[in-house]
Amino acid sequence: MHGARFILAAATLSVGLLAATGQMFGGGQAFAAGEAAATGQVVPPQDVKIKDNAVMASLTGKPGDVAAGRKYFVDKKLGNCLACHADKDLSKQLFHGNVGPTLDNVASRWKPEQLRAILVNAKAVFGPQTVMPGFYSLEVGKNVRKDLVGKTILSADQVEGIVAYLSTLK
Amino acid sequence: MLNTKTMIAALCAGAVVSCVTLQMTKADPVTDELVIDGKKMITHAKPPEGHPLDVVRSGWLYREPDTRSLEADSFENPGMLFVSKGEQIWNKVEGTAGKSCASCHHDAAKSMKGVGAKYPVWDAKTKRPIDVELQIDKCRVEQMGAPAYKFDDGNQRALTTYIKYQSLGMPVHVDLSKGDMKAWWQKGKDVYYTRFGQLNLSCASCHEENNGKHIRADHLSQGNVNGFPTYRLNTTGMVSVQNRFRGCIRDTRAEIPKAFSDELMALELYVTWRGTGLSVETPAVRQ
């Protein structure tokens, strides 16, 4: 069972991270998105299950693209992550916010499946008072702009890209 | 006096604004004193009962040194141009009754002193709180035979700025004892803590829980409205309080409530109350 999990997850996660966190599959997390991972389908936001503060499998069934993820992370219309978080890797960008914690070494603090859960819906991990938006969640605020109803801030692919990028910050 | 002063200010304003540089500090709000025309402003106040914060702080304390000094010098403050424009509107006859504001209210320095510190007030006729903008409209329609201003009309902003400026330095205090003001205060509080939009943020998310921190280059203040209408350097004009609320809600990716809607009037009452005790700083200068 433990071995099967490792293989399935290994296909979906960045290899570098696995090497550093060989023990990360303890804790009995279920593969909420496991089927999609196997078939390569995108998991729609309403079907993503966060268990034990983690989303084990890639939302796209594929590993994210680190370089693209770095761009989504910065893009003010997408992740806009520097609005609230500092990141030394992007020190050429001016004005990093400090509403949230710094993301320097974030991959040493969180496993990729935990980063994925935080990105998908931080409130499911940190509690309802959390300020951080859910980037792949339909649990949103009141009176959402009409053209955005039923839509998430990021696509599954963009979330995976950012997870992959963050996983390089050790 | 004012006219000469503001004319020179007009000449200087462009140069001053272009000199403002973005500076980034992660420091707490400053503890400087704000003195305008020899008048010491109250920038720290003891919160009223039921207020969630320990100290009520003016947004001026959160701004960069250049922005702070612009507001502190009424000779350089570009918002003073709009005070001057408002003075002209005050004296201008409009409408079928052949009256100006001055026809009834005479010298604004006397008749309007204190107005900017106590609004929104209860309006018995419409059974809701009204702010200075709506009071102006009430006068225009009922007394002057002139049409109400379109929201954020340049004249509405200038006249509101002029009227509020007459209370410069006076502590904000809204009277919640009249009519249904307490119920409206509660409604405003509910709005304040409501998460809006796709980004799922409330006023409190930034201005209560995270004031003093930065969102990118923006040093989050407590969001007090004692300086409105406010001169904003990034849009080089006066920004009304209802416009600011709409902008914040827009930024959460929510549908934007109408100006002066029940939702936003309640919010204006509640947020004004949160700034109780701070000096009216109109026209404040912000980035």
PDB file of N, CA and C in Angstrom, chain B residues 16-99:
ATOM      1  N   VAL B  16       5.812  69.274  -7.437  1.00  0.00           N
ATOM      2  CA  VAL B  16       5.882  68.504  -6.192  1.00  0.00           C
ATOM      3  C   VAL B  16       5.494  67.058  -6.441  1.00  0.00           C
ATOM      4  N   VAL B  17       4.392  66.880  -7.158  1.00  0.00           N
ATOM      5  CA  VAL B  17       3.891  65.523  -7.396  1.00  0.00           C
ATOM      6  C   VAL B  17       4.926  64.701  -8.154  1.00  0.00           C
ATOM      7  N   SER B  18       5.565  65.332  -9.128  1.00  0.00           N
ATOM      8  CA  SER B  18       6.508  64.571  -9.929  1.00  0.00           C
ATOM      9  C   SER B  18       7.753  64.187  -9.130  1.00  0.00           C
ATOM     10  N   CYS B  19       7.992  64.904  -8.052  1.00  0.00           N
ATOM     11  CA  CYS B  19       9.162  64.605  -7.224  1.00  0.00           C
ATOM     12  C   CYS B  19       8.925  63.442  -6.268  1.00  0.00           C
ATOM     13  N   VAL B  20       7.646  63.111  -6.081  1.00  0.00           N
ATOM     14  CA  VAL B  20       7.351  62.080  -5.087  1.00  0.00           C
ATOM     15  C   VAL B  20       7.904  60.744  -5.556  1.00  0.00           C
ATOM     16  N   THR B  21       8.735  60.185  -4.733  1.00  0.00           N
ATOM     17  CA  THR B  21       9.317  58.904  -5.101  1.00  0.00           C
ATOM     18  C   THR B  21       8.727  57.812  -4.227  1.00  0.00           C
ATOM     19  N   LEU B  22       8.604  56.650  -4.802  1.00  0.00           N
ATOM     20  CA  LEU B  22       8.101  55.534  -4.020  1.00  0.00           C
ATOM     21  C   LEU B  22       9.213  55.021  -3.127  1.00  0.00           C
ATOM     22  N   GLN B  23       8.957  55.085  -1.866  1.00  0.00           N
ATOM     23  CA  GLN B  23       9.943  54.554  -0.944  1.00  0.00           C
ATOM     24  C   GLN B  23       9.311  53.416  -0.187  1.00  0.00           C
ATOM     25  N   MET B  24      10.106  52.436   0.093  1.00  0.00           N
ATOM     26  CA  MET B  24       9.554  51.243   0.706  1.00  0.00           C
ATOM     27  C   MET B  24      10.200  51.014   2.060  1.00  0.00           C
ATOM     28  N   THR B  25       9.383  51.059   3.057  1.00  0.00           N
ATOM     29  CA  THR B  25       9.880  50.678   4.371  1.00  0.00           C
ATOM     30  C   THR B  25       8.891  49.693   4.950  1.00  0.00           C
ATOM     31  N   LYS B  26       9.387  48.775   5.711  1.00  0.00           N
ATOM     32  CA  LYS B  26       8.491  47.799   6.324  1.00  0.00           C
ATOM     33  C   LYS B  26       8.212  48.194   7.760  1.00  0.00           C
ATOM     34  N   ALA B  27       8.401  49.467   8.041  1.00  0.00           N
ATOM     35  CA  ALA B  27       8.296  49.924   9.414  1.00  0.00           C
ATOM     36  C   ALA B  27       6.848  50.081   9.841  1.00  0.00           C
ATOM     37  N   ASP B  28       6.661  50.184  11.123  1.00  0.00           N
ATOM     38  CA  ASP B  28       5.355  50.465  11.684  1.00  0.00           C
ATOM     39  C   ASP B  28       4.963  51.887  11.324  1.00  0.00           C
ATOM     40  N   PRO B  29       3.682  52.237  11.552  1.00  0.00           N
ATOM     41  CA  PRO B  29       3.301  53.634  11.316  1.00  0.00           C
ATOM     42  C   PRO B  29       4.188  54.573  12.127  1.00  0.00           C
ATOM     43  N   VAL B  30       4.428  55.750  11.565  1.00  0.00           N
ATOM     44  CA  VAL B  30       5.309  56.691  12.253  1.00  0.00           C
ATOM     45  C   VAL B  30       4.599  57.303  13.449  1.00  0.00           C
ATOM     46  N   THR B  31       5.373  57.992  14.269  1.00  0.00           N
ATOM     47  CA  THR B  31       4.782  58.638  15.434  1.00  0.00           C
ATOM     48  C   THR B  31       4.906  60.156  15.333  1.00  0.00           C
ATOM     49  N   ASP B  32       5.209  60.640  14.112  1.00  0.00           N
ATOM     50  CA  ASP B  32       5.353  62.085  13.906  1.00  0.00           C
ATOM     51  C   ASP B  32       4.066  62.821  14.283  1.00  0.00           C
ATOM     52  N   GLU B  33       4.224  64.110  14.526  1.00  0.00           N
ATOM     53  CA  GLU B  33       3.046  64.951  14.742  1.00  0.00           C
ATOM     54  C   GLU B  33       2.646  65.612  13.439  1.00  0.00           C
ATOM     55  N   LEU B  34       1.354  65.665  13.205  1.00  0.00           N
ATOM     56  CA  LEU B  34       0.847  66.355  12.014  1.00  0.00           C
ATOM     57  C   LEU B  34       0.307  67.718  12.441  1.00  0.00           C
ATOM     58  N   VAL B  35       0.968  68.758  11.934  1.00  0.00           N
ATOM     59  CA  VAL B  35       0.533  70.127  12.228  1.00  0.00           C
ATOM     60  C   VAL B  35       0.230  70.804  10.903  1.00  0.00           C
ATOM     61  N   ILE B  36      -0.990  71.272  10.746  1.00  0.00           N
ATOM     62  CA  ILE B  36      -1.385  71.944   9.505  1.00  0.00           C
ATOM     63  C   ILE B  36      -1.771  73.384   9.837  1.00  0.00           C
ATOM     64  N   ASP B  37      -1.102  74.319   9.187  1.00  0.00           N
ATOM     65  CA  ASP B  37      -1.351  75.744   9.441  1.00  0.00           C
ATOM     66  C   ASP B  37      -1.322  76.063  10.940  1.00  0.00           C
ATOM     67  N   GLY B  38      -0.340  75.486  11.613  1.00  0.00           N
ATOM     68  CA  GLY B  38      -0.188  75.764  13.040  1.00  0.00           C
ATOM     69  C   GLY B  38      -1.154  75.001  13.931  1.00  0.00           C
ATOM     70  N   LYS B  39      -2.051  74.227  13.302  1.00  0.00           N
ATOM     71  CA  LYS B  39      -3.034  73.459  14.082  1.00  0.00           C
ATOM     72  C   LYS B  39      -2.554  72.021  14.232  1.00  0.00           C
ATOM     73  N   LYS B  40      -2.481  71.564  15.459  1.00  0.00           N
ATOM     74  CA  LYS B  40      -2.045  70.188  15.701  1.00  0.00           C
ATOM     75  C   LYS B  40      -3.223  69.240  15.454  1.00  0.00           C
ATOM     76  N   MET B  41      -2.993  68.273  14.584  1.00  0.00           N
ATOM     77  CA  MET B  41      -4.030  67.300  14.262  1.00  0.00           C
ATOM     78  C   MET B  41      -3.972  66.133  15.253  1.00  0.00           C
ATOM     79  N   ILE B  42      -5.125  65.582  15.560  1.00  0.00           N
ATOM     80  CA  ILE B  42      -5.160  64.381  16.397  1.00  0.00           C
ATOM     81  C   ILE B  42      -5.030  63.176  15.466  1.00  0.00           C
ATOM     82  N   THR B  43      -3.870  62.531  15.508  1.00  0.00           N
ATOM     83  CA  THR B  43      -3.639  61.388  14.616  1.00  0.00           C
ATOM     84  C   THR B  43      -3.661  60.060  15.362  1.00  0.00           C
ATOM     85  N   HIS B  44      -3.692  60.129  16.696  1.00  0.00           N
ATOM     86  CA  HIS B  44      -3.874  58.927  17.517  1.00  0.00           C
ATOM     87  C   HIS B  44      -5.040  59.226  18.452  1.00  0.00           C
ATOM     88  N   ALA B  45      -5.992  58.317  18.526  1.00  0.00           N
ATOM     89  CA  ALA B  45      -7.124  58.572  19.421  1.00  0.00           C
ATOM     90  C   ALA B  45      -7.475  57.319  20.196  1.00  0.00           C
ATOM     91  N   LYS B  46      -8.076  57.566  21.355  1.00  0.00           N
ATOM     92  CA  LYS B  46      -8.562  56.458  22.168  1.00  0.00           C
ATOM     93  C   LYS B  46      -9.832  55.960  21.499  1.00  0.00           C
ATOM     94  N   PRO B  47      -9.910  54.654  21.244  1.00  0.00           N
ATOM     95  CA  PRO B  47     -11.086  54.168  20.512  1.00  0.00           C
ATOM     96  C   PRO B  47     -12.372  54.256  21.335  1.00  0.00           C
ATOM     97  N   PRO B  48     -13.508  54.454  20.659  1.00  0.00           N
ATOM     98  CA  PRO B  48     -14.778  54.442  21.382  1.00  0.00           C
ATOM     99  C   PRO B  48     -15.091  53.029  21.882  1.00  0.00           C
ATOM    100  N   GLU B  49     -16.006  52.934  22.818  1.00  0.00           N
ATOM    101  CA  GLU B  49     -16.370  51.635  23.375  1.00  0.00           C
ATOM    102  C   GLU B  49     -16.856  50.702  22.262  1.00  0.00           C
ATOM    103  N   GLY B  50     -16.399  49.474  22.301  1.00  0.00           N
ATOM    104  CA  GLY B  50     -16.826  48.503  21.294  1.00  0.00           C
ATOM    105  C   GLY B  50     -15.923  48.467  20.074  1.00  0.00           C
ATOM    106  N   HIS B  51     -14.885  49.306  20.053  1.00  0.00           N
ATOM    107  CA  HIS B  51     -13.954  49.344  18.912  1.00  0.00           C
ATOM    108  C   HIS B  51     -12.938  48.211  19.076  1.00  0.00           C
ATOM    109  N   PRO B  52     -12.630  47.495  17.992  1.00  0.00           N
ATOM    110  CA  PRO B  52     -11.760  46.331  18.128  1.00  0.00           C
ATOM    111  C   PRO B  52     -10.266  46.644  18.274  1.00  0.00           C
ATOM    112  N   LEU B  53      -9.844  47.858  17.947  1.00  0.00           N
ATOM    113  CA  LEU B  53      -8.406  48.159  17.981  1.00  0.00           C
ATOM    114  C   LEU B  53      -8.035  48.932  19.258  1.00  0.00           C
ATOM    115  N   ASP B  54      -6.751  48.864  19.617  1.00  0.00           N
ATOM    116  CA  ASP B  54      -6.283  49.531  20.836  1.00  0.00           C
ATOM    117  C   ASP B  54      -6.135  51.042  20.663  1.00  0.00           C
ATOM    118  N   VAL B  55      -5.677  51.421  19.495  1.00  0.00           N
ATOM    119  CA  VAL B  55      -5.477  52.836  19.197  1.00  0.00           C
ATOM    120  C   VAL B  55      -6.066  53.116  17.819  1.00  0.00           C
ATOM    121  N   VAL B  56      -6.777  54.229  17.694  1.00  0.00           N
ATOM    122  CA  VAL B  56      -7.278  54.650  16.386  1.00  0.00           C
ATOM    123  C   VAL B  56      -6.202  55.539  15.762  1.00  0.00           C
ATOM    124  N   ARG B  57      -5.776  55.183  14.557  1.00  0.00           N
ATOM    125  CA  ARG B  57      -4.683  55.926  13.917  1.00  0.00           C
ATOM    126  C   ARG B  57      -5.120  56.519  12.585  1.00  0.00           C
ATOM    127  N   SER B  58      -4.647  57.716  12.338  1.00  0.00           N
ATOM    128  CA  SER B  58      -4.856  58.349  11.042  1.00  0.00           C
ATOM    129  C   SER B  58      -4.037  57.639   9.971  1.00  0.00           C
ATOM    130  N   GLY B  59      -4.590  57.562   8.771  1.00  0.00           N
ATOM    131  CA  GLY B  59      -3.866  56.991   7.635  1.00  0.00           C
ATOM    132  C   GLY B  59      -2.597  57.770   7.302  1.00  0.00           C
ATOM    133  N   TRP B  60      -2.553  59.036   7.723  1.00  0.00           N
ATOM    134  CA  TRP B  60      -1.371  59.869   7.474  1.00  0.00           C
ATOM    135  C   TRP B  60      -0.111  59.216   8.046  1.00  0.00           C
ATOM    136  N   LEU B  61      -0.257  58.528   9.175  1.00  0.00           N
ATOM    137  CA  LEU B  61       0.895  57.908   9.849  1.00  0.00           C
ATOM    138  C   LEU B  61       1.496  56.756   9.043  1.00  0.00           C
ATOM    139  N   TYR B  62       0.748  56.263   8.086  1.00  0.00           N
ATOM    140  CA  TYR B  62       1.183  55.098   7.311  1.00  0.00           C
ATOM    141  C   TYR B  62       1.804  55.502   5.970  1.00  0.00           C
ATOM    142  N   ARG B  63       1.802  56.781   5.676  1.00  0.00           N
ATOM    143  CA  ARG B  63       2.266  57.199   4.359  1.00  0.00           C
ATOM    144  C   ARG B  63       3.763  57.502   4.363  1.00  0.00           C
ATOM    145  N   GLU B  64       4.290  57.612   3.153  1.00  0.00           N
ATOM    146  CA  GLU B  64       5.713  57.893   2.994  1.00  0.00           C
ATOM    147  C   GLU B  64       5.999  59.346   3.386  1.00  0.00           C
ATOM    148  N   PRO B  65       7.273  59.648   3.746  1.00  0.00           N
ATOM    149  CA  PRO B  65       7.609  61.005   4.207  1.00  0.00           C
ATOM    150  C   PRO B  65       7.180  62.109   3.234  1.00  0.00           C
ATOM    151  N   ASP B  66       7.376  61.900   1.928  1.00  0.00           N
ATOM    152  CA  ASP B  66       7.010  62.939   0.952  1.00  0.00           C
ATOM    153  C   ASP B  66       5.511  63.219   0.972  1.00  0.00           C
ATOM    154  N   THR B  67       4.740  62.145   1.059  1.00  0.00           N
ATOM    155  CA  THR B  67       3.281  62.289   1.057  1.00  0.00           C
ATOM    156  C   THR B  67       2.822  62.983   2.343  1.00  0.00           C
ATOM    157  N   ARG B  68       3.467  62.595   3.446  1.00  0.00           N
ATOM    158  CA  ARG B  68       3.106  63.207   4.723  1.00  0.00           C
ATOM    159  C   ARG B  68       3.392  64.709   4.717  1.00  0.00           C
ATOM    160  N   SER B  69       4.551  65.074   4.147  1.00  0.00           N
ATOM    161  CA  SER B  69       4.892  66.494   4.191  1.00  0.00           C
ATOM    162  C   SER B  69       3.995  67.302   3.248  1.00  0.00           C
ATOM    163  N   LEU B  70       3.529  66.683   2.163  1.00  0.00           N
ATOM    164  CA  LEU B  70       2.601  67.399   1.269  1.00  0.00           C
ATOM    165  C   LEU B  70       1.326  67.780   2.019  1.00  0.00           C
ATOM    166  N   GLU B  71       0.819  66.838   2.809  1.00  0.00           N
ATOM    167  CA  GLU B  71      -0.416  67.145   3.543  1.00  0.00           C
ATOM    168  C   GLU B  71      -0.173  68.164   4.651  1.00  0.00           C
ATOM    169  N   ALA B  72       1.019  68.096   5.241  1.00  0.00           N
ATOM    170  CA  ALA B  72       1.301  68.962   6.386  1.00  0.00           C
ATOM    171  C   ALA B  72       1.448  70.431   5.984  1.00  0.00           C
ATOM    172  N   ASP B  73       1.683  70.666   4.706  1.00  0.00           N
ATOM    173  CA  ASP B  73       1.872  72.041   4.249  1.00  0.00           C
ATOM    174  C   ASP B  73       0.710  72.421   3.332  1.00  0.00           C
ATOM    175  N   SER B  74      -0.235  73.196   3.831  1.00  0.00           N
ATOM    176  CA  SER B  74      -1.423  73.502   3.033  1.00  0.00           C
ATOM    177  C   SER B  74      -1.073  74.356   1.812  1.00  0.00           C
ATOM    178  N   PHE B  75       0.115  74.940   1.855  1.00  0.00           N
ATOM    179  CA  PHE B  75       0.593  75.702   0.692  1.00  0.00           C
ATOM    180  C   PHE B  75       0.941  74.754  -0.456  1.00  0.00           C
ATOM    181  N   GLU B  76       1.427  73.580  -0.107  1.00  0.00           N
ATOM    182  CA  GLU B  76       1.820  72.598  -1.134  1.00  0.00           C
ATOM    183  C   GLU B  76       0.747  71.559  -1.405  1.00  0.00           C
ATOM    184  N   ASN B  77      -0.169  71.383  -0.494  1.00  0.00           N
ATOM    185  CA  ASN B  77      -1.186  70.339  -0.623  1.00  0.00           C
ATOM    186  C   ASN B  77      -2.053  70.583  -1.863  1.00  0.00           C
ATOM    187  N   PRO B  78      -1.953  69.690  -2.870  1.00  0.00           N
ATOM    188  CA  PRO B  78      -2.726  69.908  -4.091  1.00  0.00           C
ATOM    189  C   PRO B  78      -4.240  69.859  -3.842  1.00  0.00           C
ATOM    190  N   GLY B  79      -4.654  69.241  -2.752  1.00  0.00           N
ATOM    191  CA  GLY B  79      -6.074  69.199  -2.419  1.00  0.00           C
ATOM    192  C   GLY B  79      -6.656  70.570  -2.148  1.00  0.00           C
ATOM    193  N   MET B  80      -5.768  71.532  -1.792  1.00  0.00           N
ATOM    194  CA  MET B  80      -6.251  72.890  -1.498  1.00  0.00           C
ATOM    195  C   MET B  80      -6.822  73.578  -2.742  1.00  0.00           C
ATOM    196  N   LEU B  81      -6.393  73.130  -3.917  1.00  0.00           N
ATOM    197  CA  LEU B  81      -6.978  73.675  -5.156  1.00  0.00           C
ATOM    198  C   LEU B  81      -8.467  73.385  -5.214  1.00  0.00           C
ATOM    199  N   PHE B  82      -8.828  72.221  -4.679  1.00  0.00           N
ATOM    200  CA  PHE B  82     -10.229  71.813  -4.743  1.00  0.00           C
ATOM    201  C   PHE B  82     -11.037  72.483  -3.630  1.00  0.00           C
ATOM    202  N   VAL B  83     -10.358  72.843  -2.554  1.00  0.00           N
ATOM    203  CA  VAL B  83     -11.011  73.660  -1.533  1.00  0.00           C
ATOM    204  C   VAL B  83     -11.385  75.002  -2.165  1.00  0.00           C
ATOM    205  N   SER B  84     -10.452  75.537  -2.928  1.00  0.00           N
ATOM    206  CA  SER B  84     -10.674  76.814  -3.588  1.00  0.00           C
ATOM    207  C   SER B  84     -11.800  76.716  -4.620  1.00  0.00           C
ATOM    208  N   LYS B  85     -11.800  75.620  -5.367  1.00  0.00           N
ATOM    209  CA  LYS B  85     -12.861  75.407  -6.362  1.00  0.00           C
ATOM    210  C   LYS B  85     -14.211  75.271  -5.650  1.00  0.00           C
ATOM    211  N   GLY B  86     -14.195  74.576  -4.522  1.00  0.00           N
ATOM    212  CA  GLY B  86     -15.419  74.400  -3.745  1.00  0.00           C
ATOM    213  C   GLY B  86     -15.961  75.721  -3.229  1.00  0.00           C
ATOM    214  N   GLU B  87     -15.048  76.621  -2.882  1.00  0.00           N
ATOM    215  CA  GLU B  87     -15.462  77.937  -2.396  1.00  0.00           C
ATOM    216  C   GLU B  87     -16.208  78.706  -3.490  1.00  0.00           C
ATOM    217  N   GLN B  88     -15.713  78.563  -4.712  1.00  0.00           N
ATOM    218  CA  GLN B  88     -16.399  79.232  -5.831  1.00  0.00           C
ATOM    219  C   GLN B  88     -17.801  78.662  -6.032  1.00  0.00           C
ATOM    220  N   ILE B  89     -17.907  77.323  -5.920  1.00  0.00           N
ATOM    221  CA  ILE B  89     -19.221  76.684  -6.091  1.00  0.00           C
ATOM    222  C   ILE B  89     -20.168  77.124  -4.960  1.00  0.00           C
ATOM    223  N   TRP B  90     -19.614  77.226  -3.780  1.00  0.00           N
ATOM    224  CA  TRP B  90     -20.395  77.666  -2.609  1.00  0.00           C
ATOM    225  C   TRP B  90     -21.101  79.000  -2.889  1.00  0.00           C
ATOM    226  N   ASN B  91     -20.401  79.861  -3.598  1.00  0.00           N
ATOM    227  CA  ASN B  91     -20.927  81.208  -3.845  1.00  0.00           C
ATOM    228  C   ASN B  91     -21.676  81.349  -5.167  1.00  0.00           C
ATOM    229  N   LYS B  92     -21.784  80.244  -5.913  1.00  0.00           N
ATOM    230  CA  LYS B  92     -22.389  80.332  -7.252  1.00  0.00           C
ATOM    231  C   LYS B  92     -23.896  80.059  -7.199  1.00  0.00           C
ATOM    232  N   VAL B  93     -24.674  80.970  -7.760  1.00  0.00           N
ATOM    233  CA  VAL B  93     -26.122  80.770  -7.824  1.00  0.00           C
ATOM    234  C   VAL B  93     -26.440  79.697  -8.860  1.00  0.00           C
ATOM    235  N   GLU B  94     -27.247  78.726  -8.442  1.00  0.00           N
ATOM    236  CA  GLU B  94     -27.689  77.677  -9.368  1.00  0.00           C
ATOM    237  C   GLU B  94     -29.136  77.352  -9.072  1.00  0.00           C
ATOM    238  N   GLY B  95     -29.871  76.912 -10.076  1.00  0.00           N
ATOM    239  CA  GLY B  95     -31.232  76.420  -9.845  1.00  0.00           C
ATOM    240  C   GLY B  95     -32.289  77.498  -9.952  1.00  0.00           C
ATOM    241  N   THR B  96     -33.536  77.044  -9.931  1.00  0.00           N
ATOM    242  CA  THR B  96     -34.681  77.931 -10.198  1.00  0.00           C
ATOM    243  C   THR B  96     -34.969  78.909  -9.066  1.00  0.00           C
ATOM    244  N   ALA B  97     -34.470  78.633  -7.862  1.00  0.00           N
ATOM    245  CA  ALA B  97     -34.744  79.529  -6.733  1.00  0.00           C
ATOM    246  C   ALA B  97     -33.771  80.711  -6.689  1.00  0.00           C
ATOM    247  N   GLY B  98     -32.794  80.710  -7.585  1.00  0.00           N
ATOM    248  CA  GLY B  98     -31.839  81.820  -7.646  1.00  0.00           C
ATOM    249  C   GLY B  98     -30.937  81.920  -6.429  1.00  0.00           C
ATOM    250  N   LYS B  99     -30.612  80.782  -5.854  1.00  0.00           N
ATOM    251  CA  LYS B  99     -29.785  80.793  -4.642  1.00  0.00           C
ATOM    252  C   LYS B  99     -28.456  80.057  -4.837  1.00  0.00           C
TER     253      LYS B  99
END
